Amino acid sequence: ELYGRHVVLKPFQAQGDYLAEDQGQDLQGAQADAATAYSMGAFADATFLLESSQPYEQDLAAEHLISLSATGMPQSWMQQYSPYEYSVWPTGTKLAQSYVNTVCQRMAGMDAIFAGSSTYQHTIRRFGLITPTNPSYMRVGDEIQSGLSGCNAALTRRESYSLDVASFEQQATSMVAQMKAAGVTTLLCECDPIMPVFLTQAADQQDYYPEWLVPNYLDPAGRLPASQQFSHAIAVDLFQWPSQASSEAYRAFRLADPSGQPAEQYYAVAYYTLMQLFDGLQAAGPDLTPESFEQGIFSLPTSALGNMGTWSFGPGAYTPNSNTEIEWWDPSAISNFDGKQGTWVACDGGAWMTFSDPASWAPAHSQLGCFGR
């Protein structure tokens, strides 16, 4: 119910480069693109979330435009730019909860049995953390570090890196050397999608085979890191991708085009982004403003369990995800996502864990059921 309104999607060619912007470069490009969106009369921006940047998000908020593409920002950042920032990707704070709950409930005090090194497999876990140096991502790292300290799983080593792609190889070599020298058995990488490629290559070169805990940037990204390293990787967020026949996004596409197939491999991300948009437009009521959109989002009821888990709302629900699966990387399994070899496979029989409820990471103080164990 849109109260007589019609939604029109207007694509435009960006002047800025999202990779450069997140490195603190070409910030005038982000400002120009936000100004263009404003000049087009936009109410909201639905840029693909992995091709947006933090500066662009902030510039959209400065233009009083809603964005649906904030990726991995802490809850405090979402509140700072309220009522303009939303995403179908979990906040960085939810990801931090996922790391903390996984480590505290299912890894700490036990041997690193999923490591590639036989020595580590018989060693009590020692944890290392890597994050970008951007203040927002460092804040997420602080949330992880604080949570681990609270369950007596203090970090052995913490490293950070500049989002300067040209120096990723050099930075990765140094960070891996520090982790290996510190005896880290289990590496928590709260990283962008590109850095794990360089970290795993550096680990291969230095004969270092730890356990990896990483974000799930979906199967195509999972095939890019060094395969021998990532065969010991666990993702602590999102879900195992459903088969095409059971995918809500695919079924919706076929309703519109019964004889066609999606041309864009990440079409499901666009589908759920627009679902969040239309949820907010309906719930806002007849008087549509950024403030009524926010209040509408917050007022929505909890969903049933779906392909993206359970969506829960209420005050502060800038991202709807309330639960997650834990997955391990299987380099030989066939992906439901794109039919290619290499995919994330659910641990613990596909159990769903609630970000804010450590008790749901059951059974507590037992090894994760990953890698066919």
mmCIF file of C-alpha atoms in Angstrom:
data_model
loop_
_atom_site.group_PDB
_atom_site.id
_atom_site.type_symbol
_atom_site.label_atom_id
_atom_site.label_comp_id
_atom_site.label_asym_id
_atom_site.label_seq_id
_atom_site.Cartn_x
_atom_site.Cartn_y
_atom_site.Cartn_z
ATOM 1 C CA GLU A 1 0.000 0.000 0.000
ATOM 2 C CA LEU A 2 1.756 3.143 -1.248
ATOM 3 C CA TYR A 3 -1.118 5.596 -0.759
ATOM 4 C CA GLY A 4 -1.264 6.601 -4.407
ATOM 5 C CA ARG A 5 2.494 7.007 -4.818
ATOM 6 C CA HIS A 6 4.537 5.303 -7.545
ATOM 7 C CA VAL A 7 8.153 4.212 -7.222
ATOM 8 C CA VAL A 8 10.453 5.051 -10.128
ATOM 9 C CA LEU A 9 14.026 3.724 -10.223
ATOM 10 C CA LYS A 10 16.366 6.184 -11.929
ATOM 11 C CA PRO A 11 19.893 4.874 -12.577
ATOM 12 C CA PHE A 12 22.692 7.385 -13.158
ATOM 13 C CA GLN A 13 26.391 7.156 -13.952
ATOM 14 C CA ALA A 14 28.465 7.924 -10.878
ATOM 15 C CA GLN A 15 31.377 10.350 -11.047
ATOM 16 C CA GLY A 16 33.085 8.908 -7.986
ATOM 17 C CA ASP A 17 34.855 5.601 -7.411
ATOM 18 C CA TYR A 18 33.682 3.744 -4.304
ATOM 19 C CA LEU A 19 37.030 2.004 -3.771
ATOM 20 C CA ALA A 20 38.898 5.320 -3.898
ATOM 21 C CA GLU A 21 36.328 6.975 -1.641
ATOM 22 C CA ASP A 22 36.738 4.377 1.097
ATOM 23 C CA GLN A 23 40.477 5.041 0.892
ATOM 24 C CA GLY A 24 39.849 8.733 1.576
ATOM 25 C CA GLN A 25 40.409 9.717 -2.061
ATOM 26 C CA ASP A 26 38.157 11.449 -4.607
ATOM 27 C CA LEU A 27 35.788 12.614 -1.892
ATOM 28 C CA GLN A 28 34.478 15.298 -4.210
ATOM 29 C CA GLY A 29 33.160 12.468 -6.391
ATOM 30 C CA ALA A 30 31.025 11.153 -3.531
ATOM 31 C CA GLN A 31 29.707 14.655 -2.864
ATOM 32 C CA ALA A 32 28.905 15.176 -6.547
ATOM 33 C CA ASP A 33 27.043 11.866 -6.765
ATOM 34 C CA ALA A 34 24.961 12.645 -3.684
ATOM 35 C CA ALA A 35 24.174 16.060 -5.168
ATOM 36 C CA THR A 36 23.118 14.374 -8.412
ATOM 37 C CA ALA A 37 20.764 12.035 -6.544
ATOM 38 C CA TYR A 38 19.266 15.048 -4.794
ATOM 39 C CA SER A 39 18.895 17.006 -8.038
ATOM 40 C CA MET A 40 17.015 14.076 -9.589
ATOM 41 C CA GLY A 41 14.384 14.433 -6.890
ATOM 42 C CA ALA A 42 15.295 11.180 -5.156
ATOM 43 C CA PHE A 43 13.772 10.140 -1.861
ATOM 44 C CA ALA A 44 16.078 7.138 -1.389
ATOM 45 C CA ASP A 45 19.221 5.633 -2.927
ATOM 46 C CA ALA A 46 19.370 1.868 -3.571
ATOM 47 C CA THR A 47 22.964 1.489 -4.806
ATOM 48 C CA PHE A 48 24.268 -2.102 -4.589
ATOM 49 C CA LEU A 49 25.637 -2.208 -1.067
ATOM 50 C CA LEU A 50 29.126 -3.515 -1.934
ATOM 51 C CA GLU A 51 29.540 -0.685 -4.472
ATOM 52 C CA SER A 52 28.663 2.116 -2.095
ATOM 53 C CA SER A 53 31.150 3.855 0.207
ATOM 54 C CA GLN A 54 31.031 5.387 3.645
ATOM 55 C CA PRO A 55 31.667 8.928 2.306
ATOM 56 C CA TYR A 56 28.842 8.539 -0.218
ATOM 57 C CA GLU A 57 26.509 7.297 2.523
ATOM 58 C CA GLN A 58 27.338 10.296 4.686
ATOM 59 C CA ASP A 59 26.949 12.714 1.784
ATOM 60 C CA LEU A 60 23.495 11.277 1.017
ATOM 61 C CA ALA A 61 22.522 11.885 4.645
ATOM 62 C CA ALA A 62 23.804 15.456 4.347
ATOM 63 C CA GLU A 63 21.407 15.872 1.396
ATOM 64 C CA HIS A 64 18.600 14.423 3.578
ATOM 65 C CA LEU A 65 18.272 11.362 1.322
ATOM 66 C CA ILE A 66 17.664 7.849 2.613
ATOM 67 C CA SER A 67 20.285 5.235 1.743
ATOM 68 C CA LEU A 68 19.724 1.478 1.771
ATOM 69 C CA SER A 69 23.390 0.556 1.269
ATOM 70 C CA ALA A 70 25.255 1.059 4.553
ATOM 71 C CA THR A 71 27.608 -1.935 4.938
ATOM 72 C CA GLY A 72 29.102 -3.105 8.216
ATOM 73 C CA MET A 73 28.790 0.212 10.059
ATOM 74 C CA PRO A 74 28.462 0.090 13.872
ATOM 75 C CA GLN A 75 25.082 0.785 15.455
ATOM 76 C CA SER A 76 26.366 4.102 16.802
ATOM 77 C CA TRP A 77 27.128 5.273 13.235
ATOM 78 C CA MET A 78 23.641 4.297 12.061
ATOM 79 C CA GLN A 79 22.158 6.303 14.937
ATOM 80 C CA GLN A 80 24.434 9.253 14.189
ATOM 81 C CA TYR A 81 23.040 9.499 10.641
ATOM 82 C CA SER A 82 19.449 8.671 11.591
ATOM 83 C CA PRO A 83 16.899 8.688 9.970
ATOM 84 C CA TYR A 84 18.780 8.199 6.693
ATOM 85 C CA GLU A 85 20.837 4.970 6.850
ATOM 86 C CA TYR A 86 19.564 1.389 6.364
ATOM 87 C CA SER A 87 20.772 -1.915 4.940
ATOM 88 C CA VAL A 88 19.793 -5.556 4.534
ATOM 89 C CA TRP A 89 23.369 -6.386 5.607
ATOM 90 C CA PRO A 90 23.862 -6.712 9.391
ATOM 91 C CA THR A 91 25.372 -3.744 11.194
ATOM 92 C CA GLY A 92 28.988 -3.976 12.276
ATOM 93 C CA THR A 93 27.703 -4.230 15.840
ATOM 94 C CA LYS A 94 25.698 -7.343 14.962
ATOM 95 C CA LEU A 95 28.764 -8.794 13.236
ATOM 96 C CA ALA A 96 30.800 -8.039 16.361
ATOM 97 C CA GLN A 97 28.201 -9.907 18.433
ATOM 98 C CA SER A 98 28.492 -12.828 16.046
ATOM 99 C CA TYR A 99 32.279 -12.986 16.401
ATOM 100 C CA VAL A 100 32.066 -12.676 20.177
ATOM 101 C CA ASN A 101 29.347 -15.287 20.590
ATOM 102 C CA THR A 102 31.062 -17.734 18.249
ATOM 103 C CA VAL A 103 34.379 -17.414 20.076
ATOM 104 C CA CYS A 104 33.052 -17.258 23.636
ATOM 105 C CA GLN A 105 30.455 -19.994 23.295
ATOM 106 C CA ARG A 106 32.010 -22.416 20.801
ATOM 107 C CA MET A 107 35.787 -21.874 20.500
ATOM 108 C CA ALA A 108 37.513 -20.382 23.548
ATOM 109 C CA GLY A 109 39.459 -22.726 25.793
ATOM 110 C CA MET A 110 39.434 -25.542 23.216
ATOM 111 C CA ASP A 111 41.936 -26.799 20.657
ATOM 112 C CA ALA A 112 42.069 -25.134 17.237
ATOM 113 C CA ILE A 113 40.850 -28.300 15.514
ATOM 114 C CA PHE A 114 39.938 -26.551 12.248
ATOM 115 C CA ALA A 115 43.428 -25.130 11.636
ATOM 116 C CA GLY A 116 45.557 -26.288 8.721
ATOM 117 C CA SER A 117 48.548 -26.847 11.004
ATOM 118 C CA SER A 118 48.595 -30.150 12.889
ATOM 119 C CA THR A 119 50.426 -28.371 15.724
ATOM 120 C CA TYR A 120 47.648 -25.782 16.044
ATOM 121 C CA GLN A 121 45.024 -28.529 15.970
ATOM 122 C CA HIS A 122 46.374 -29.689 19.350
ATOM 123 C CA THR A 123 46.869 -26.192 20.773
ATOM 124 C CA ILE A 124 44.406 -24.182 22.859
ATOM 125 C CA ARG A 125 43.170 -21.361 20.672
ATOM 126 C CA ARG A 126 44.940 -18.003 20.675
ATOM 127 C CA PHE A 127 42.988 -15.288 18.881
ATOM 128 C CA GLY A 128 44.113 -12.494 16.584
ATOM 129 C CA LEU A 129 41.970 -9.706 15.103
ATOM 130 C CA ILE A 130 42.396 -7.702 11.897
ATOM 131 C CA THR A 131 40.263 -4.675 10.934
ATOM 132 C CA PRO A 132 40.629 -1.651 8.628
ATOM 133 C CA THR A 133 41.895 1.573 10.215
ATOM 134 C CA ASN A 134 38.786 3.609 9.334
ATOM 135 C CA PRO A 135 37.328 4.908 12.615
ATOM 136 C CA SER A 136 33.955 3.187 12.107
ATOM 137 C CA TYR A 137 35.560 -0.199 11.449
ATOM 138 C CA MET A 138 38.005 0.286 14.321
ATOM 139 C CA ARG A 139 34.935 0.861 16.511
ATOM 140 C CA VAL A 140 33.582 -2.531 15.432
ATOM 141 C CA GLY A 141 36.981 -4.034 16.259
ATOM 142 C CA ASP A 142 36.800 -2.424 19.705
ATOM 143 C CA GLU A 143 33.386 -4.029 20.233
ATOM 144 C CA ILE A 144 34.846 -7.436 19.343
ATOM 145 C CA GLN A 145 37.866 -6.959 21.597
ATOM 146 C CA SER A 146 35.745 -5.811 24.530
ATOM 147 C CA GLY A 147 33.344 -8.737 24.130
ATOM 148 C CA LEU A 148 36.157 -11.281 24.038
ATOM 149 C CA SER A 149 37.764 -9.802 27.133
ATOM 150 C CA GLY A 150 34.452 -10.266 28.907
ATOM 151 C CA CYS A 151 34.595 -14.050 28.458
ATOM 152 C CA ASN A 152 38.299 -14.447 29.226
ATOM 153 C CA ALA A 153 39.198 -14.908 25.548
ATOM 154 C CA ALA A 154 41.438 -11.851 25.295
ATOM 155 C CA LEU A 155 43.140 -11.190 21.976
ATOM 156 C CA THR A 156 46.717 -12.356 21.614
ATOM 157 C CA ARG A 157 47.363 -9.887 18.801
ATOM 158 C CA ARG A 158 45.434 -7.112 17.047
ATOM 159 C CA GLU A 159 46.420 -5.556 13.719
ATOM 160 C CA SER A 160 44.796 -2.976 11.453
ATOM 161 C CA TYR A 161 45.345 -1.904 7.867
ATOM 162 C CA SER A 162 44.748 1.106 5.682
ATOM 163 C CA LEU A 163 42.139 0.716 2.932
ATOM 164 C CA ASP A 164 44.814 1.411 0.344
ATOM 165 C CA VAL A 165 44.514 -1.403 -2.176
ATOM 166 C CA ALA A 166 47.880 -0.597 -3.745
ATOM 167 C CA SER A 167 49.617 -1.471 -0.472
ATOM 168 C CA PHE A 168 47.438 -4.453 0.515
ATOM 169 C CA GLU A 169 50.106 -7.015 -0.382
ATOM 170 C CA GLN A 170 52.758 -5.305 1.748
ATOM 171 C CA GLN A 171 50.364 -4.744 4.654
ATOM 172 C CA ALA A 172 49.133 -8.351 4.518
ATOM 173 C CA THR A 173 52.683 -9.715 4.600
ATOM 174 C CA SER A 174 53.446 -7.705 7.722
ATOM 175 C CA MET A 175 50.200 -8.547 9.532
ATOM 176 C CA VAL A 176 50.514 -12.272 8.858
ATOM 177 C CA ALA A 177 54.109 -12.235 10.125
ATOM 178 C CA GLN A 178 52.948 -10.571 13.347
ATOM 179 C CA MET A 179 50.144 -13.096 13.832
ATOM 180 C CA LYS A 180 52.413 -16.056 13.232
ATOM 181 C CA ALA A 181 55.112 -14.723 15.553
ATOM 182 C CA ALA A 182 52.502 -14.224 18.297
ATOM 183 C CA GLY A 183 51.362 -17.839 17.992
ATOM 184 C CA VAL A 184 47.840 -16.931 16.859
ATOM 185 C CA THR A 185 45.947 -20.113 15.972
ATOM 186 C CA THR A 186 42.644 -18.465 15.050
ATOM 187 C CA LEU A 187 42.532 -15.325 12.946
ATOM 188 C CA LEU A 188 39.430 -13.114 13.153
ATOM 189 C CA CYS A 189 39.332 -11.067 9.965
ATOM 190 C CA GLU A 190 36.640 -8.360 10.155
ATOM 191 C CA CYS A 191 37.877 -7.251 6.742
ATOM 192 C CA ASP A 192 36.688 -5.815 3.453
ATOM 193 C CA PRO A 193 36.113 -8.354 0.616
ATOM 194 C CA ILE A 194 39.590 -7.880 -0.911
ATOM 195 C CA MET A 195 42.029 -8.110 1.990
ATOM 196 C CA PRO A 196 41.448 -11.866 2.664
ATOM 197 C CA VAL A 197 42.894 -12.551 -0.798
ATOM 198 C CA PHE A 198 46.197 -10.952 0.164
ATOM 199 C CA LEU A 199 46.208 -12.273 3.733
ATOM 200 C CA THR A 200 45.751 -15.880 2.625
ATOM 201 C CA GLN A 201 48.416 -15.539 -0.050
ATOM 202 C CA ALA A 202 50.815 -14.129 2.543
ATOM 203 C CA ALA A 203 49.947 -16.971 4.931
ATOM 204 C CA ASP A 204 50.767 -19.528 2.225
ATOM 205 C CA GLN A 205 54.093 -17.829 1.581
ATOM 206 C CA GLN A 206 54.938 -17.860 5.291
ATOM 207 C CA ASP A 207 53.840 -21.480 5.876
ATOM 208 C CA TYR A 208 51.188 -20.307 8.349
ATOM 209 C CA TYR A 209 47.925 -22.279 8.501
ATOM 210 C CA PRO A 210 45.539 -20.977 11.177
ATOM 211 C CA GLU A 211 41.772 -21.138 11.511
ATOM 212 C CA TRP A 212 40.039 -18.232 9.747
ATOM 213 C CA LEU A 213 36.869 -16.469 10.930
ATOM 214 C CA VAL A 214 35.653 -14.097 8.221
ATOM 215 C CA PRO A 215 32.561 -12.267 6.936
ATOM 216 C CA ASN A 216 30.485 -14.023 4.283
ATOM 217 C CA TYR A 217 30.671 -11.918 1.112
ATOM 218 C CA LEU A 218 28.896 -14.723 -0.770
ATOM 219 C CA ASP A 219 30.333 -17.535 -2.860
ATOM 220 C CA PRO A 220 32.046 -15.635 -5.731
ATOM 221 C CA ALA A 221 34.162 -13.731 -3.190
ATOM 222 C CA GLY A 222 34.879 -16.942 -1.276
ATOM 223 C CA ARG A 223 36.698 -18.405 -4.287
ATOM 224 C CA LEU A 224 39.256 -15.580 -4.476
ATOM 225 C CA PRO A 225 41.439 -16.242 -1.380
ATOM 226 C CA ALA A 226 44.132 -18.936 -1.417
ATOM 227 C CA SER A 227 42.222 -22.223 -1.478
ATOM 228 C CA GLN A 228 44.470 -24.126 0.949
ATOM 229 C CA GLN A 229 43.909 -21.390 3.536
ATOM 230 C CA PHE A 230 40.202 -20.902 2.967
ATOM 231 C CA SER A 231 39.522 -24.612 3.306
ATOM 232 C CA HIS A 232 39.921 -23.763 7.026
ATOM 233 C CA ALA A 233 37.594 -20.739 6.943
ATOM 234 C CA ILE A 234 34.410 -20.204 8.951
ATOM 235 C CA ALA A 235 31.964 -17.366 8.242
ATOM 236 C CA VAL A 236 30.173 -15.964 11.253
ATOM 237 C CA ASP A 237 27.389 -14.035 9.530
ATOM 238 C CA LEU A 238 24.511 -14.473 7.071
ATOM 239 C CA PHE A 239 23.423 -17.875 5.817
ATOM 240 C CA GLN A 240 23.872 -20.788 3.464
ATOM 241 C CA TRP A 241 22.417 -19.717 0.124
ATOM 242 C CA PRO A 242 19.121 -21.492 -0.707
ATOM 243 C CA SER A 243 18.632 -23.551 -3.844
ATOM 244 C CA GLN A 244 17.225 -21.599 -6.761
ATOM 245 C CA ALA A 245 13.891 -23.406 -6.517
ATOM 246 C CA SER A 246 13.482 -22.317 -2.882
ATOM 247 C CA SER A 247 14.828 -18.782 -3.337
ATOM 248 C CA GLU A 248 12.189 -16.127 -2.758
ATOM 249 C CA ALA A 249 14.114 -13.678 -4.954
ATOM 250 C CA TYR A 250 14.197 -16.137 -7.861
ATOM 251 C CA ARG A 251 10.514 -16.965 -7.550
ATOM 252 C CA ALA A 252 9.679 -13.259 -7.569
ATOM 253 C CA PHE A 253 11.812 -12.771 -10.694
ATOM 254 C CA ARG A 254 9.999 -15.577 -12.491
ATOM 255 C CA LEU A 255 6.622 -14.058 -11.612
ATOM 256 C CA ALA A 256 7.687 -10.993 -13.569
ATOM 257 C CA ASP A 257 9.504 -12.865 -16.364
ATOM 258 C CA PRO A 258 8.360 -16.526 -16.537
ATOM 259 C CA SER A 259 10.675 -17.384 -19.436
ATOM 260 C CA GLY A 260 13.755 -15.398 -18.370
ATOM 261 C CA GLN A 261 16.707 -15.810 -16.042
ATOM 262 C CA PRO A 262 18.361 -13.132 -13.893
ATOM 263 C CA ALA A 263 21.346 -11.577 -15.667
ATOM 264 C CA GLU A 264 22.939 -10.138 -12.505
ATOM 265 C CA GLN A 265 24.479 -12.689 -10.129
ATOM 266 C CA TYR A 266 23.703 -10.547 -7.067
ATOM 267 C CA TYR A 267 20.079 -9.952 -8.070
ATOM 268 C CA ALA A 268 18.855 -11.341 -4.734
ATOM 269 C CA VAL A 269 20.653 -8.534 -2.876
ATOM 270 C CA ALA A 270 18.772 -6.028 -5.015
ATOM 271 C CA TYR A 271 15.524 -7.884 -4.328
ATOM 272 C CA TYR A 272 15.899 -7.746 -0.544
ATOM 273 C CA THR A 273 17.113 -4.132 -0.677
ATOM 274 C CA LEU A 274 13.934 -3.139 -2.507
ATOM 275 C CA MET A 275 11.853 -5.249 -0.120
ATOM 276 C CA GLN A 276 13.250 -3.197 2.754
ATOM 277 C CA LEU A 277 12.456 -0.016 0.807
ATOM 278 C CA PHE A 278 8.848 -1.008 0.085
ATOM 279 C CA ASP A 279 8.355 -2.201 3.683
ATOM 280 C CA GLY A 280 9.337 1.284 4.832
ATOM 281 C CA LEU A 281 7.248 3.080 2.208
ATOM 282 C CA GLN A 282 4.124 1.180 3.212
ATOM 283 C CA ALA A 283 4.702 1.441 6.946
ATOM 284 C CA ALA A 284 5.409 5.196 6.705
ATOM 285 C CA GLY A 285 1.735 5.856 5.968
ATOM 286 C CA PRO A 286 0.309 8.582 3.748
ATOM 287 C CA ASP A 287 2.682 11.323 4.972
ATOM 288 C CA LEU A 288 6.058 10.186 3.624
ATOM 289 C CA THR A 289 9.141 11.815 5.137
ATOM 290 C CA PRO A 290 12.498 10.383 6.247
ATOM 291 C CA GLU A 291 11.194 10.534 9.807
ATOM 292 C CA SER A 292 7.946 8.685 9.039
ATOM 293 C CA PHE A 293 9.945 6.134 6.998
ATOM 294 C CA GLU A 294 12.141 5.443 10.035
ATOM 295 C CA GLN A 295 9.198 5.162 12.397
ATOM 296 C CA GLY A 296 7.453 2.898 9.904
ATOM 297 C CA ILE A 297 10.474 0.587 9.717
ATOM 298 C CA PHE A 298 10.702 0.482 13.510
ATOM 299 C CA SER A 299 6.992 -0.389 13.782
ATOM 300 C CA LEU A 300 7.048 -3.473 11.546
ATOM 301 C CA PRO A 301 6.247 -6.905 13.045
ATOM 302 C CA THR A 302 8.765 -9.739 13.279
ATOM 303 C CA SER A 303 8.825 -11.946 10.193
ATOM 304 C CA ALA A 304 8.718 -15.701 9.933
ATOM 305 C CA LEU A 305 12.037 -17.488 9.260
ATOM 306 C CA GLY A 306 12.919 -16.930 5.606
ATOM 307 C CA ASN A 307 15.865 -17.190 3.237
ATOM 308 C CA MET A 308 17.610 -14.336 5.106
ATOM 309 C CA GLY A 309 16.670 -15.563 8.551
ATOM 310 C CA THR A 310 14.226 -13.704 10.778
ATOM 311 C CA TRP A 311 13.678 -9.983 10.272
ATOM 312 C CA SER A 312 12.985 -8.192 13.555
ATOM 313 C CA PHE A 313 12.274 -4.517 14.053
ATOM 314 C CA GLY A 314 11.662 -2.032 16.851
ATOM 315 C CA PRO A 315 13.675 1.082 17.796
ATOM 316 C CA GLY A 316 17.116 1.114 16.172
ATOM 317 C CA ALA A 317 16.329 -1.568 13.580
ATOM 318 C CA TYR A 318 18.295 0.051 10.745
ATOM 319 C CA THR A 319 19.145 -3.451 9.592
ATOM 320 C CA PRO A 320 16.433 -6.116 9.957
ATOM 321 C CA ASN A 321 18.564 -9.228 10.473
ATOM 322 C CA SER A 322 18.177 -10.717 13.934
ATOM 323 C CA ASN A 323 19.858 -14.089 13.456
ATOM 324 C CA THR A 324 22.512 -15.879 11.463
ATOM 325 C CA GLU A 325 23.900 -19.236 10.500
ATOM 326 C CA ILE A 326 27.567 -20.167 10.826
ATOM 327 C CA GLU A 327 29.154 -21.679 7.719
ATOM 328 C CA TRP A 328 32.389 -23.321 6.629
ATOM 329 C CA TRP A 329 33.988 -23.012 3.219
ATOM 330 C CA ASP A 330 33.805 -26.169 1.102
ATOM 331 C CA PRO A 331 35.981 -25.679 -2.012
ATOM 332 C CA SER A 332 34.568 -28.750 -3.779
ATOM 333 C CA ALA A 333 30.801 -28.425 -3.159
ATOM 334 C CA ILE A 334 28.601 -26.890 -5.861
ATOM 335 C CA SER A 335 27.128 -23.513 -5.057
ATOM 336 C CA ASN A 336 23.389 -22.879 -5.011
ATOM 337 C CA PHE A 337 24.271 -19.247 -5.646
ATOM 338 C CA ASP A 338 25.744 -19.595 -9.135
ATOM 339 C CA GLY A 339 26.181 -23.316 -9.851
ATOM 340 C CA LYS A 340 29.984 -23.142 -9.619
ATOM 341 C CA GLN A 341 32.392 -25.117 -7.448
ATOM 342 C CA GLY A 342 33.078 -23.677 -3.995
ATOM 343 C CA THR A 343 30.414 -22.627 -1.501
ATOM 344 C CA TRP A 344 29.639 -21.852 2.127
ATOM 345 C CA VAL A 345 28.074 -24.850 3.914
ATOM 346 C CA ALA A 346 26.078 -24.519 7.136
ATOM 347 C CA CYS A 347 27.596 -25.681 10.420
ATOM 348 C CA ASP A 348 25.596 -27.332 13.191
ATOM 349 C CA GLY A 349 23.013 -28.696 10.779
ATOM 350 C CA GLY A 350 21.918 -25.231 9.665
ATOM 351 C CA ALA A 351 20.982 -23.972 13.147
ATOM 352 C CA TRP A 352 20.088 -20.288 13.436
ATOM 353 C CA MET A 353 21.709 -18.192 16.164
ATOM 354 C CA THR A 354 20.386 -14.846 17.421
ATOM 355 C CA PHE A 355 22.934 -12.009 17.378
ATOM 356 C CA SER A 356 21.852 -10.575 20.737
ATOM 357 C CA ASP A 357 21.385 -13.917 22.539
ATOM 358 C CA PRO A 358 24.617 -15.759 23.388
ATOM 359 C CA ALA A 359 22.589 -18.705 24.717
ATOM 360 C CA SER A 360 21.364 -19.439 21.187
ATOM 361 C CA TRP A 361 24.955 -20.361 20.246
ATOM 362 C CA ALA A 362 24.288 -23.789 21.732
ATOM 363 C CA PRO A 363 25.572 -26.199 22.816
ATOM 364 C CA ALA A 364 27.816 -23.885 24.788
ATOM 365 C CA HIS A 365 31.499 -24.741 25.262
ATOM 366 C CA SER A 366 31.484 -27.408 22.572
ATOM 367 C CA GLN A 367 33.275 -27.372 19.244
ATOM 368 C CA LEU A 368 31.367 -26.059 16.227
ATOM 369 C CA GLY A 369 29.891 -28.676 13.935
ATOM 370 C CA CYS A 370 31.757 -27.561 10.804
ATOM 371 C CA PHE A 371 33.805 -29.289 8.087
ATOM 372 C CA GLY A 372 31.612 -32.372 8.290
ATOM 373 C CA ARG A 373 32.286 -32.878 12.013
#
